Coordinates of C-alpha atoms in Angstrom, one line a residue:
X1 CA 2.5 6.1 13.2
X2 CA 3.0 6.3 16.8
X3 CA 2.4 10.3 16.2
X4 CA -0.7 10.2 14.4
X5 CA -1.9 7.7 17.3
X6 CA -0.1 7.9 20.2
X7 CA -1.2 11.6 20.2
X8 CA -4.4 13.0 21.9
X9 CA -5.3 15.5 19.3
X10 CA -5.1 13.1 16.5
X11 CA -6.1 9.6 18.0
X12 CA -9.6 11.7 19.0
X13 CA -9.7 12.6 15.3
X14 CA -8.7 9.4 13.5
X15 CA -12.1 7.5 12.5
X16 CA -11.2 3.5 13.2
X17 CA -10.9 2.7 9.3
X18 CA -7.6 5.0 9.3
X19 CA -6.3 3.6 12.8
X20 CA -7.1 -0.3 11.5
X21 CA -4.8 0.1 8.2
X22 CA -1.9 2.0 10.3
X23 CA -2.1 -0.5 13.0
X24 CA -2.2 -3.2 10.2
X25 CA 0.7 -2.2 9.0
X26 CA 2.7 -1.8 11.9
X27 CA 1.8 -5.4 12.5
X28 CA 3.1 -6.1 9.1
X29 CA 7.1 -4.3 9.8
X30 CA 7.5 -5.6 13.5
X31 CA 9.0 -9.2 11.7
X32 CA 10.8 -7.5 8.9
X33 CA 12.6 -5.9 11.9
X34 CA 12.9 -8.5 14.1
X35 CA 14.6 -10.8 11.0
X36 CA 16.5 -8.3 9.7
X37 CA 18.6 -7.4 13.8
X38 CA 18.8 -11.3 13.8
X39 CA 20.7 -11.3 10.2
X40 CA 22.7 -7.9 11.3
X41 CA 23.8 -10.6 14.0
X42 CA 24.5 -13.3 12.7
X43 CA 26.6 -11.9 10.2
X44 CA 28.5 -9.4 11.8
X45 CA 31.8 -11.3 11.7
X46 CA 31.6 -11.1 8.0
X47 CA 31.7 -7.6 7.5
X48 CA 34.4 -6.3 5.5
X49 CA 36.8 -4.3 7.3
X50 CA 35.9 -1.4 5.6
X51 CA 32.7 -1.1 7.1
X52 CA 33.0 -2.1 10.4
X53 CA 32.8 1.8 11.3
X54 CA 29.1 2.1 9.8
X55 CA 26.3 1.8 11.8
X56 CA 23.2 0.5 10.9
X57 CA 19.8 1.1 13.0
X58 CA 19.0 -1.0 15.4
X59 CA 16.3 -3.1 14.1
X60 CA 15.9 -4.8 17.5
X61 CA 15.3 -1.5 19.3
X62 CA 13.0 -0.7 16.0
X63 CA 10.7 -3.7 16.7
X64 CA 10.6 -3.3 20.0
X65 CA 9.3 0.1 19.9
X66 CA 7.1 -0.9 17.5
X67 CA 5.6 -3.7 19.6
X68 CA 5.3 -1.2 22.3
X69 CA 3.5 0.7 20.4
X70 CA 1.4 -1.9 19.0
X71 CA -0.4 -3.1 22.3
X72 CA -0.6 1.0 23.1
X73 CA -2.9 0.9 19.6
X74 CA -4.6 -2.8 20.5
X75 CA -5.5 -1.8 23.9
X76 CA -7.4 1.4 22.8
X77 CA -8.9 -0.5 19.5
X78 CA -10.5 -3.2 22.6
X79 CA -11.6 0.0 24.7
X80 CA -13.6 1.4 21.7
X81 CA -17.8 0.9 22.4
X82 CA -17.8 0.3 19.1
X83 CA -15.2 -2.5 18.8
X84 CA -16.6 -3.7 22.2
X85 CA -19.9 -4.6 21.1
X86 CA -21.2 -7.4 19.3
X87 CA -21.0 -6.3 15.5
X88 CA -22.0 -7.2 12.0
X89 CA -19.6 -9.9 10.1
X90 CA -17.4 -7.9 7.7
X91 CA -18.1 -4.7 9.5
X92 CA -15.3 -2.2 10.3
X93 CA -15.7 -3.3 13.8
X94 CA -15.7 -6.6 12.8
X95 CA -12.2 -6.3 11.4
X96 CA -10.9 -4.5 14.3
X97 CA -12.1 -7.3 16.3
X98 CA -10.1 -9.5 14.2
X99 CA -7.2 -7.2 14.1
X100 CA -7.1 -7.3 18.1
X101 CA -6.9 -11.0 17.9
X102 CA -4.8 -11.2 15.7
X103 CA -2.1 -8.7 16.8
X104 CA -2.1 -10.4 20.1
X105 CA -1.2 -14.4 19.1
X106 CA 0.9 -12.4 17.1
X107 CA 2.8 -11.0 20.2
X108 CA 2.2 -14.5 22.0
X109 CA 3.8 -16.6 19.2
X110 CA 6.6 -14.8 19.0
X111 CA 7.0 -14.9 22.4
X112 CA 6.6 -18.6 22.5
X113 CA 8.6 -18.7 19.3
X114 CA 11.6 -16.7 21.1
X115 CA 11.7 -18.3 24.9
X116 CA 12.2 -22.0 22.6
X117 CA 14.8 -20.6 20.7
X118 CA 16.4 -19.1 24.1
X119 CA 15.5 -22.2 26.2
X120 CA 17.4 -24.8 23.6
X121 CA 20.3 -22.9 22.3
X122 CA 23.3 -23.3 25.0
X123 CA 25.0 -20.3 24.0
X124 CA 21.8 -18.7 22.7
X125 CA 22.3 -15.3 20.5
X126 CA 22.4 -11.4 22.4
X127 CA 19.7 -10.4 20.4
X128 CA 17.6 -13.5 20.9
X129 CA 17.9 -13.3 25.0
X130 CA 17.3 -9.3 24.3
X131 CA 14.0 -10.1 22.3
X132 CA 13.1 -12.7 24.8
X133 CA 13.2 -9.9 27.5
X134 CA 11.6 -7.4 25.9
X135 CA 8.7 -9.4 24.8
X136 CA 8.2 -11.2 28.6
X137 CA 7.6 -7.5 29.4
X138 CA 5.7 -6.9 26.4
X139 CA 2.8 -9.9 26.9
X140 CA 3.0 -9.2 30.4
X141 CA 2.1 -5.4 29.6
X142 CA -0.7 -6.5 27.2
X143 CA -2.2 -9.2 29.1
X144 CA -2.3 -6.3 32.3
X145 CA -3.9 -4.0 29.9
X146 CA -6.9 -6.5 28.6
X147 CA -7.3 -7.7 32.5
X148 CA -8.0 -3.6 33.2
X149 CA -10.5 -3.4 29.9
X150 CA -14.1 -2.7 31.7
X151 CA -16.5 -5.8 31.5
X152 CA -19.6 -4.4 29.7

């Protein structure tokens, strides 16, 4: 995803139904990551011997690229004239409106979600304070990038 968007050649070439569904599902993974580096944690110490050697991807580092990515794709869907302007209920705009809002309480609940987890746990998890960072950064990036969106 972050290919077919991130780059030049193909973000100029994307219309906005194909970016909406890939940005859509993006938005969908991100928690399947998040919970699944929080199970690889919490269960670590009951890993069979045996297996102790594998290594499984980092879903943390997964979702957090993901996120990154995700206010990269929200930040240009805003900046569109088209998304911009006042559009038609149950218009393509219209749903990339929506899309933008939701995307970011998305990013802010989970933050929320993550800094009470952190701030009542005494001996909070390393992948919980490690979330927690990344996604301080991660509002702060998007909240910089909406402040920077031209007025019109």
């Amino acid at each position: 995803i972050g290919a077919l968007l991130g780059g030049e050649r193909f973000a100029k070439s994307l219309g906005l139904r194909w970016r909406l569904f890939l940005v859509t599902a993006l938005g969908k993974a991100i928690p399947d990551w998040e919970y699944a580096a929080k199970l690889i944690a919490e269960n670590t110490s009951k890993v069979p011997v045996k297996h102790k050697n594998s290594n499984p991807p980092s879903y943390l580092e997964t979702a957090i690229y993901g996120r990154k990515y995700m206010n990269r794709f929200l930040l240009q869907i805003a900046s569109m004239k088209d998304v911009a302007d006042v559009v038609a209920e149950g218009s393509k705009q219209a749903t990339g409106q929506l899309l933008v809002k939701e995307q970011t309480q998305n990013l802010v609940t989970a933050f929320l979600e993550k800094e009470a987890v952190v701030a009542k746990e005494t001996k909070p998890l390393s992948v919980d304070v490690k979330l927690f960072e990344r996604l301080t950064s991660l509002v702060k990036d998007m909240l910089a990038g909406y402040s920077n969106l031209p007025d019109e």
